[in-house]
Coordinates of C-alpha atoms and ligand atoms in Angstrom, one line a residue:
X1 CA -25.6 0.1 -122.8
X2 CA -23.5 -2.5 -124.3
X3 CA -26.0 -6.7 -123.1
X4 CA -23.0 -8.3 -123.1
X5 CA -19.9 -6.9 -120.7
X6 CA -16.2 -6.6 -121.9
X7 CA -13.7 -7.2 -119.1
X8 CA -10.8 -6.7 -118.8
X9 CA -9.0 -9.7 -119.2
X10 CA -11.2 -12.6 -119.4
X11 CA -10.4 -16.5 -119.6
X12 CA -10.2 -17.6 -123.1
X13 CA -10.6 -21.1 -123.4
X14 CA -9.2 -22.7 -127.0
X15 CA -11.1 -25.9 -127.6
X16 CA -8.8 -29.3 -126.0
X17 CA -9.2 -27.9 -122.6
X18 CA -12.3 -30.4 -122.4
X19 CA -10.3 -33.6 -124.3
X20 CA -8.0 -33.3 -121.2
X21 CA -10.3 -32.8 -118.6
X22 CA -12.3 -35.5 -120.1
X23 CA -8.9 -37.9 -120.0
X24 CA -8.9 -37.3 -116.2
X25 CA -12.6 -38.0 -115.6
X26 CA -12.1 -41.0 -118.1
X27 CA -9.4 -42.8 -115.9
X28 CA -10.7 -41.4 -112.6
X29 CA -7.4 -38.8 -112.1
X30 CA -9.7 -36.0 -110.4
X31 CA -7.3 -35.0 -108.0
X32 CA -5.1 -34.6 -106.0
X33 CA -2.1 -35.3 -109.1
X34 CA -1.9 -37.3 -112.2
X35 CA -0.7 -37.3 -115.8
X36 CA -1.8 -34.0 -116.6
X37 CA 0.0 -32.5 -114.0
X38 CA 3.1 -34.1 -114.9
X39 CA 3.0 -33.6 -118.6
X40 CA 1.9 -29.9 -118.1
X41 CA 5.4 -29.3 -115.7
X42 CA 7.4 -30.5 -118.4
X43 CA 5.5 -28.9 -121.0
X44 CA 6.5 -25.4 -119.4
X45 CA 9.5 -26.5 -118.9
X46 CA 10.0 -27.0 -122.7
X47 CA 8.5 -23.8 -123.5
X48 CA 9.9 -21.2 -121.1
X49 CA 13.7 -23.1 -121.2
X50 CA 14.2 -24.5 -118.1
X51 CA 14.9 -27.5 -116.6
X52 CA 12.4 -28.3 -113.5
X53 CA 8.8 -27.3 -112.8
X54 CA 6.9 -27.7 -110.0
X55 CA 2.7 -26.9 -110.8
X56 CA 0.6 -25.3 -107.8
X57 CA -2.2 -24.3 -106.6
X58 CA -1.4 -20.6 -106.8
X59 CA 1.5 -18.3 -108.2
X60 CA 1.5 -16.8 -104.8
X61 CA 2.1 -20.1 -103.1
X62 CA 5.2 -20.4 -105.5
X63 CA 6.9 -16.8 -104.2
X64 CA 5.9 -18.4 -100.5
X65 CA 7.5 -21.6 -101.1
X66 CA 10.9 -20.1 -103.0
X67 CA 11.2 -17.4 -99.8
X68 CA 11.2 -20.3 -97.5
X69 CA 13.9 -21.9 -99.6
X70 CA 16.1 -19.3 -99.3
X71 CA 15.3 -19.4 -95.9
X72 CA 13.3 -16.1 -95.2
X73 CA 12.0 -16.2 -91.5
X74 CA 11.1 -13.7 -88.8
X75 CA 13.4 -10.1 -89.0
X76 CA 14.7 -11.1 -92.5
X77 CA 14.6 -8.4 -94.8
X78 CA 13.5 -9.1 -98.9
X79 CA 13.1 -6.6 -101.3
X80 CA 10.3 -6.3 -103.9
X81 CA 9.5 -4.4 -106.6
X82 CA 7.0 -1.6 -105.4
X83 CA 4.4 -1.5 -108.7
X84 CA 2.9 -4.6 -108.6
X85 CA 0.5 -6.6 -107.6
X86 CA -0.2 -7.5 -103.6
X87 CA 0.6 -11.6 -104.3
X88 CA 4.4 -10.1 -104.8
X89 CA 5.3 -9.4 -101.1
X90 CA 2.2 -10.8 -99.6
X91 CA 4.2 -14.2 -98.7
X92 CA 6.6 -11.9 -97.2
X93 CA 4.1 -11.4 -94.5
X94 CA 3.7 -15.1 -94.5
X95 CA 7.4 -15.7 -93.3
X96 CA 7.1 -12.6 -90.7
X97 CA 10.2 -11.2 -92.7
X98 CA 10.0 -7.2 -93.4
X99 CA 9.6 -6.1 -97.4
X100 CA 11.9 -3.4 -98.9
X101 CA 9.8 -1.6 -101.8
X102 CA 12.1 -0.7 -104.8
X103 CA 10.7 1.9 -107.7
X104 CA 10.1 1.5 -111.3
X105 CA 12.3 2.7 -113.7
X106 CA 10.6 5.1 -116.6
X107 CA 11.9 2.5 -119.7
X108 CA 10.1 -0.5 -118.6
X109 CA 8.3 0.2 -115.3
X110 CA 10.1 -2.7 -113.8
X111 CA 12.3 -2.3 -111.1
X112 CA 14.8 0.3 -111.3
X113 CA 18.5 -0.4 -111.1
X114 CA 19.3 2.8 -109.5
X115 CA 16.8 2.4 -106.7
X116 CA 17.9 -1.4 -106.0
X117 CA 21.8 -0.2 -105.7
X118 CA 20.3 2.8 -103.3
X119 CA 18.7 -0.1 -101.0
X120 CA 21.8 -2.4 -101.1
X121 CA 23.6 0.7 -99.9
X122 CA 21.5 1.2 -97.4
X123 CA 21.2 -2.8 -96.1
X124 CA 24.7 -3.1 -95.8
X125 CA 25.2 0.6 -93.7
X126 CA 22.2 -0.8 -91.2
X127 CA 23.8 -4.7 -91.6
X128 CA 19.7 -5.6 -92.8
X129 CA 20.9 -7.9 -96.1
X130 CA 18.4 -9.3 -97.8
X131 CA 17.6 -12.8 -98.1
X132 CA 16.3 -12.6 -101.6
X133 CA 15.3 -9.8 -104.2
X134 CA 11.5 -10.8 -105.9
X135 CA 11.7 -8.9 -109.3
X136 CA 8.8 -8.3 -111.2
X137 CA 8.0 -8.2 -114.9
X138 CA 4.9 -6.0 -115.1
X139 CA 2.1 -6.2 -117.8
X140 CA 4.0 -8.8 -119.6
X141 CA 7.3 -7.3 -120.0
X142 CA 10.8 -8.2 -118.8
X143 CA 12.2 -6.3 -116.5
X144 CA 16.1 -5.1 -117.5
X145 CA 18.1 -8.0 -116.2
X146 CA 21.8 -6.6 -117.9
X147 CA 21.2 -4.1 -115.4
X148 CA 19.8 -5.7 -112.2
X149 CA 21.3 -9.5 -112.0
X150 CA 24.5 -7.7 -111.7
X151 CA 23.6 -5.3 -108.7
X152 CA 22.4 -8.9 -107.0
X153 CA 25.4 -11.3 -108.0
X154 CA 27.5 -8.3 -106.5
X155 CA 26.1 -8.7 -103.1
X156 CA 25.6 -12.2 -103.5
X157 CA 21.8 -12.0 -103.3
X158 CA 19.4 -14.7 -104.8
X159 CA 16.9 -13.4 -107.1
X160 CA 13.2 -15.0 -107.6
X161 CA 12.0 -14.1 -110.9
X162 CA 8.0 -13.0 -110.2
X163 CA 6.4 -13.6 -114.0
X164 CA 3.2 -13.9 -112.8
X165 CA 2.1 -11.5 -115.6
X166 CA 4.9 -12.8 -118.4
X167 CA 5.1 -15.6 -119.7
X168 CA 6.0 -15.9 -123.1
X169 CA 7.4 -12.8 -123.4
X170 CA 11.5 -12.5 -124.2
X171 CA 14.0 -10.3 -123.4
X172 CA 17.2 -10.6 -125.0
X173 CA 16.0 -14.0 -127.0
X174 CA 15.2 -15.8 -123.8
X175 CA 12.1 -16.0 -122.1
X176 CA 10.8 -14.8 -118.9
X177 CA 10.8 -17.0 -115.8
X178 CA 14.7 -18.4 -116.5
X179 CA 16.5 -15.2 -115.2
X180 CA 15.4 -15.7 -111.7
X181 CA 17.3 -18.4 -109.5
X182 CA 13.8 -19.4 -109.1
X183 CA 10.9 -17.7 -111.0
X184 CA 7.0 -18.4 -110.8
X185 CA 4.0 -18.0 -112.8
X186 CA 0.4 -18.0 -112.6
X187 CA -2.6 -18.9 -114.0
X188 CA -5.4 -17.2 -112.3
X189 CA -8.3 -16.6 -114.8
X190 CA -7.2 -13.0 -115.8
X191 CA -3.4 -13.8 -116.8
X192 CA -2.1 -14.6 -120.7
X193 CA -3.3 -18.5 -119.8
X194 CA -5.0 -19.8 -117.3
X195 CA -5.6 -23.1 -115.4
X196 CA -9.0 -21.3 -113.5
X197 CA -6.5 -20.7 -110.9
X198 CA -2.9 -21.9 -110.5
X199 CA 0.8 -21.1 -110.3
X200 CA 4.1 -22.8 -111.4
X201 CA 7.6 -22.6 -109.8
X202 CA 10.1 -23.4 -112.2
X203 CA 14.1 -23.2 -112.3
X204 CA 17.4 -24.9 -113.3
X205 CA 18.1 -25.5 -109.5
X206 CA 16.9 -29.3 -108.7
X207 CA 17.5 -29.2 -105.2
X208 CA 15.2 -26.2 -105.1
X209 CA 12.1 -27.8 -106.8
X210 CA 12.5 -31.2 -104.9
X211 CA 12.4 -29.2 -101.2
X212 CA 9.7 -27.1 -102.6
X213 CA 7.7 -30.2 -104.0
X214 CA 7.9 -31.6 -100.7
X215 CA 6.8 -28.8 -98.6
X216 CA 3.8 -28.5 -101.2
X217 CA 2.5 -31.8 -100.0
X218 CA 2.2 -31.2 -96.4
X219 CA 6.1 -32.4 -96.3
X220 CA 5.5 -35.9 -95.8
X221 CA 8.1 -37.8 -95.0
X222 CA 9.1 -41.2 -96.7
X223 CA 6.8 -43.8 -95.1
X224 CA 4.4 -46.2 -95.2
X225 CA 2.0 -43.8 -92.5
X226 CA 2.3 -40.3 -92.5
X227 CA 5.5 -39.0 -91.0
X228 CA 6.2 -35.3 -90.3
X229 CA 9.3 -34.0 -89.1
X230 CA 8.3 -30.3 -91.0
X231 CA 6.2 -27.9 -91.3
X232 CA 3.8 -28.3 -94.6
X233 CA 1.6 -27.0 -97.1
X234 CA -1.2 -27.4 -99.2
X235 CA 0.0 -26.3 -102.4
X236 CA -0.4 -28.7 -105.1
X237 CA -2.5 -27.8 -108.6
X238 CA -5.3 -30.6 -109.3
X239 CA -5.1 -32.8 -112.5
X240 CA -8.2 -31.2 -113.8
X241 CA -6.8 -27.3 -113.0
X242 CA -3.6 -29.1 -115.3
X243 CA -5.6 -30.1 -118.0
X244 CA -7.0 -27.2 -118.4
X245 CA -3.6 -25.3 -118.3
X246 CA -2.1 -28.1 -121.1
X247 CA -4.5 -27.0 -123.8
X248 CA -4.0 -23.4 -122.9
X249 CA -0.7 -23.8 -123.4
X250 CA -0.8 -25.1 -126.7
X251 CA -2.6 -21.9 -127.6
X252 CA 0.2 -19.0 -126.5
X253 CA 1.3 -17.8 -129.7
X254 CA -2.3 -17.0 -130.9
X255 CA -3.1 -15.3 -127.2
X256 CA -0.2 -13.3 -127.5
X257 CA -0.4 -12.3 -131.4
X258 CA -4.2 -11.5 -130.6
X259 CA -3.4 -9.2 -127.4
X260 CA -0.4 -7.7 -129.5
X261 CA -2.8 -6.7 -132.4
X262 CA -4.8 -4.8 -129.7
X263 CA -1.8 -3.1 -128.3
X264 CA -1.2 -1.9 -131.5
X265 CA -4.6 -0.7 -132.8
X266 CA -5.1 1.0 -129.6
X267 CA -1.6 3.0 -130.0
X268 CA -2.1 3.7 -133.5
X269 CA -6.0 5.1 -133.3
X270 CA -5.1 7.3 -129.9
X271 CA -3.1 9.5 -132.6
X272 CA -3.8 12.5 -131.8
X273 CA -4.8 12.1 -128.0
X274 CA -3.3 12.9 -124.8
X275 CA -2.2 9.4 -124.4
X276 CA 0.8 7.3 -124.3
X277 CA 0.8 3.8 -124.6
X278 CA 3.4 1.9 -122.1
X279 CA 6.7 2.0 -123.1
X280 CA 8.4 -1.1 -125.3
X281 CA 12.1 -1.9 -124.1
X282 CA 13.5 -2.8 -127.7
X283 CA 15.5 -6.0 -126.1
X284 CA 12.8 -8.0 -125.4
X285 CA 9.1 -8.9 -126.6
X286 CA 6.5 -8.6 -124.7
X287 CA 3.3 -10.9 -124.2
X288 CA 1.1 -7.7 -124.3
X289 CA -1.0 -8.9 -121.5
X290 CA -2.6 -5.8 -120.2
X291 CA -2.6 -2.9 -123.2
X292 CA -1.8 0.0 -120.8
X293 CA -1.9 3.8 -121.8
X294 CA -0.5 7.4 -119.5
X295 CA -3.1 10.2 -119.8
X296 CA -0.4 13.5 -120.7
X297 CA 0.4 15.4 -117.3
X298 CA -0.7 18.6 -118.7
X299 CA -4.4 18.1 -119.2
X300 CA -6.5 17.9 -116.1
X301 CA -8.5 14.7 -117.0
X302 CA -7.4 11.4 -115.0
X303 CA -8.0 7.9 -115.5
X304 CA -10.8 7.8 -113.7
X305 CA -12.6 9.5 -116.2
X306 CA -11.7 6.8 -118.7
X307 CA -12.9 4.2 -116.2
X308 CA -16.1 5.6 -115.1
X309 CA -17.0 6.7 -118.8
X310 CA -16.3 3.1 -120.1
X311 CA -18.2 1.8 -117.1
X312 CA -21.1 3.9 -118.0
X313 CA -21.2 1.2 -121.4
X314 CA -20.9 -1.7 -119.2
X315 CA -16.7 -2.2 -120.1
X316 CA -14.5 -3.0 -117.3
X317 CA -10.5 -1.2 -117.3
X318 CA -8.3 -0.3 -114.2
X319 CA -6.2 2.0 -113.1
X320 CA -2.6 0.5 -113.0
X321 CA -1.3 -1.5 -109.7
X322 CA -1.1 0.7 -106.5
X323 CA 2.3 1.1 -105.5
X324 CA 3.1 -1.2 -102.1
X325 CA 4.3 1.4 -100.1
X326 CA 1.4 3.9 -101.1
X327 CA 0.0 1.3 -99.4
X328 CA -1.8 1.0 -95.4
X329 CA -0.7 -2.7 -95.5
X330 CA 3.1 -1.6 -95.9
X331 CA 3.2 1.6 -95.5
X332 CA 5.8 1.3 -92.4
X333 CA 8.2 -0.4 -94.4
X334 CA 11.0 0.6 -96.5
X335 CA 11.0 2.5 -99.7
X336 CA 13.8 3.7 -102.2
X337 CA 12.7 5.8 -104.9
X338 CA 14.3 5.9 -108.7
X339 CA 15.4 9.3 -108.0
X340 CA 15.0 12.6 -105.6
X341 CA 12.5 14.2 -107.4
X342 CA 10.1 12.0 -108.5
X343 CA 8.5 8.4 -107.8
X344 CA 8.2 7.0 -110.7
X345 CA 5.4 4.2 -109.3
X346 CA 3.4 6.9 -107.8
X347 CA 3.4 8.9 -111.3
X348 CA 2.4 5.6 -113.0
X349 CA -0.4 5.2 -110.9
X350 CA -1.8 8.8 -111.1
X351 CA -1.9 9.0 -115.0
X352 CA -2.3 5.0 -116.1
X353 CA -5.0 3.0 -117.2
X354 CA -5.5 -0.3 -118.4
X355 CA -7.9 -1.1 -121.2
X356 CA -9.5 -4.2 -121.9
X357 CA -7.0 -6.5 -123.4
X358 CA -8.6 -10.2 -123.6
X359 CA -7.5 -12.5 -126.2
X360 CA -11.1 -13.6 -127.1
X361 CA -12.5 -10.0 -127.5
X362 CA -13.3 -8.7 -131.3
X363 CA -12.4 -5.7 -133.4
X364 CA -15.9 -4.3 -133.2
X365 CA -16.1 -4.0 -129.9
X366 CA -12.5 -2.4 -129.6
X367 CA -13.5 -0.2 -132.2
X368 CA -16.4 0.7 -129.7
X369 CA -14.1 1.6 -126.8
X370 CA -11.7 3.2 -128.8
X371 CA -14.8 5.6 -130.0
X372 CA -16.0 6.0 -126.6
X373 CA -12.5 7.3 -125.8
X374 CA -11.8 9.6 -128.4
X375 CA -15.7 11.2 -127.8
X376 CA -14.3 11.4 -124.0
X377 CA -11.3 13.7 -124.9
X378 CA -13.5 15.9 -127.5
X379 CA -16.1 17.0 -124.6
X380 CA -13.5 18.2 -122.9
Ligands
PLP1 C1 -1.3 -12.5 -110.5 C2 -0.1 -12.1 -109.8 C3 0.5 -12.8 -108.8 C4 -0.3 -13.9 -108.0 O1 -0.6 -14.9 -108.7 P1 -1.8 -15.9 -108.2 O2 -1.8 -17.1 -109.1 O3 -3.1 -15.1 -108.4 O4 -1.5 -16.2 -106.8 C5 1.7 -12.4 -108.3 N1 2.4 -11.4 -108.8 C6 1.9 -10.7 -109.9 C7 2.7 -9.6 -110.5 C8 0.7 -11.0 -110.4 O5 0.2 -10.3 -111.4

């Protein structure tokens, strides 16, 4: 058994991560805000292509505060791509609204145009509308925007952008997080950066990131006391969680390169094997956060086998993100499918796997899973 465990995606720290932690400590700006928390809003801002930011304490916090803006409450209806992660639609449930799941398509796994017209169709027959349409760009890819802003604009429909997964990657020569009207990221510890735990809510609309800004900080009123006419929240990312996410930053282009390299030795030494690696929509780049693979249909072996055999060497992978409304939480909820034959989330989730895929890990000990792999397929 392997001493020392490979995960899946772990935090990767870069070396000034200290030098700005330090800065805080050194003038005494532990929390709640302070200069790194400004400099690091307009440092995404400068890198993604937008024009305000607004740091957190969570990405979920940032889909919770955007619903609210677009004024999601009880009986509303918001639809949600349906293979992702639970942060997604959670904050649905927050704002006692009702999520509409929407499949993946099979080019990008994102949200599939077809099925997002189906549920428009639907919402207006029933007169249930949405308030908003959270899109998802999974594993670090962009989901096809030529396609689905369209469908949106056309019922007049805000979109929030969820890039949780994506930043840095492109699609069409402009990055993820500026096609929503609002889009969020986060930095929990297993994403491309990470702030040890964190979120951002950026966008072109200033209106947006004032109200959401104030809501954030337990909407305080201007005054000398504290003076509250609305509801608040708790939201805000700490100077030290910023510093953190200011050096990481400055590190991107290396994360991403590293985690593309491994994307691309595992696809080229699975020649040969059941196994596909997830598809690459040509208009975009990814970041490559999570190198994810398909195990063929024909063969009887699953990804569980995979997973418990790399467990077995003390590795960690993961089967891909449940589909929502495979899911007890949602289950009564909505769902339209990318066509009549098939879901394509469900297949996704029955044949997927993700492999370790962490910036910091080396080419030995890929080499080692990849062998462990290949040995896998021969016994059988
Ligand atoms: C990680 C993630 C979130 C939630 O981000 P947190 O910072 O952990 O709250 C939301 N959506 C997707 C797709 C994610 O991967």
């Amino acid at each position: 058994m392997n001493s020392e465990r490979i995960f899946l995606s772990p935090p990767h720290m870069s070396g000034n991560e200290m030098k700005y932690i330090q800065e805080a400590f050194d003038t005494n700006w532990i929390a709640p805000l302070g200069i790194n928390v400004d400099k690091f809003e307009e440092e995404i801002c400068e890198y993604v292509g937008v024009n305000h930011a607004l740091a957190l304490s969570s990405g979920t916090a940032g889909i919770h505060l955007a619903l609210k803006y677009y004024g999601v409450g009880p009986e509303d209806y918001v639809f949600c791509s349906d293979l992702t992660f639970a942060g997604s639609c959670n904050p649905i449930m927050y704002q006692y609204a009702n999520p509409v799941f929407i499949d993946s398509e099979p080019n990008t796994w994102n949200m599939s145009p077809l099925a997002l017209e189906k549920a428009f169709e639907w919402a207006k027959n029933v007169n249930k509308m949405p308030k908003a349409v959270i899109i998802v760009d999974l594993y670090g890819q962009s989901a096809d925007y030529d396609q689905l802003l369209p469908i949106c604009k056309k019922y007049g429909v805000p979109v929030i952008e969820d890039a949780a997964e994506a930043l840095g990657a492109t699609y069409k020569g402009k990055k993820c997080g500026t096609f929503g009207d609002i889009s969020i990221f986060s930095f929990n510890g297993n994403k491309i950066i990470t702030t040890s735990g964190g979120g951002m809510v950026v966008s072109n609309d200033e209106d947006a990131i004032k109200k959401m800004r104030f809501w954030a900080t337990q909407s305080r009123e201007n005054a000398k006391h504290y003076e509250h006419k609305e509801v608040g929240y708790n939201y805000r990312m700490s100077n030290i969680c910023a510093g953190i996410g200011r050096a990481q930053l400055q590190n991107i282009n290396k994360f991403i390169d590293s985690r593309k390299y491994l994307f691309e030795q595992y696809t080229a030494k699975f020649t040969g094997l059941p196994l596909a690696s997830m598809p690459i929509n040509k208009s975009g780049s990814p970041n490559y956060w999570l190198s994810v693979f398909t195990i063929d249909k024909l063969n009887e072996y699953t990804p569980l086998n995979i997973i418990e055999c790399l467990e077995a060497k003390n590795i960690e992978s993961r089967p891909l993100w449940k589909p929502m409304h495979m899911q007890e939480l949602f289950s009564d909820y909505p769902f339209f499918s990318h066509n009549d034959v098939e879901i394509v989330g469900e297949n996704l989730f029955k044949l997927g796997v993700c492999l370790p895929s962490g910036s910091s890990m080396n080419e030995s000990q890929q080499n080692t899973i990849i062998k462990i792999i290949k040995e896998l397929f021969d016994s059988f």
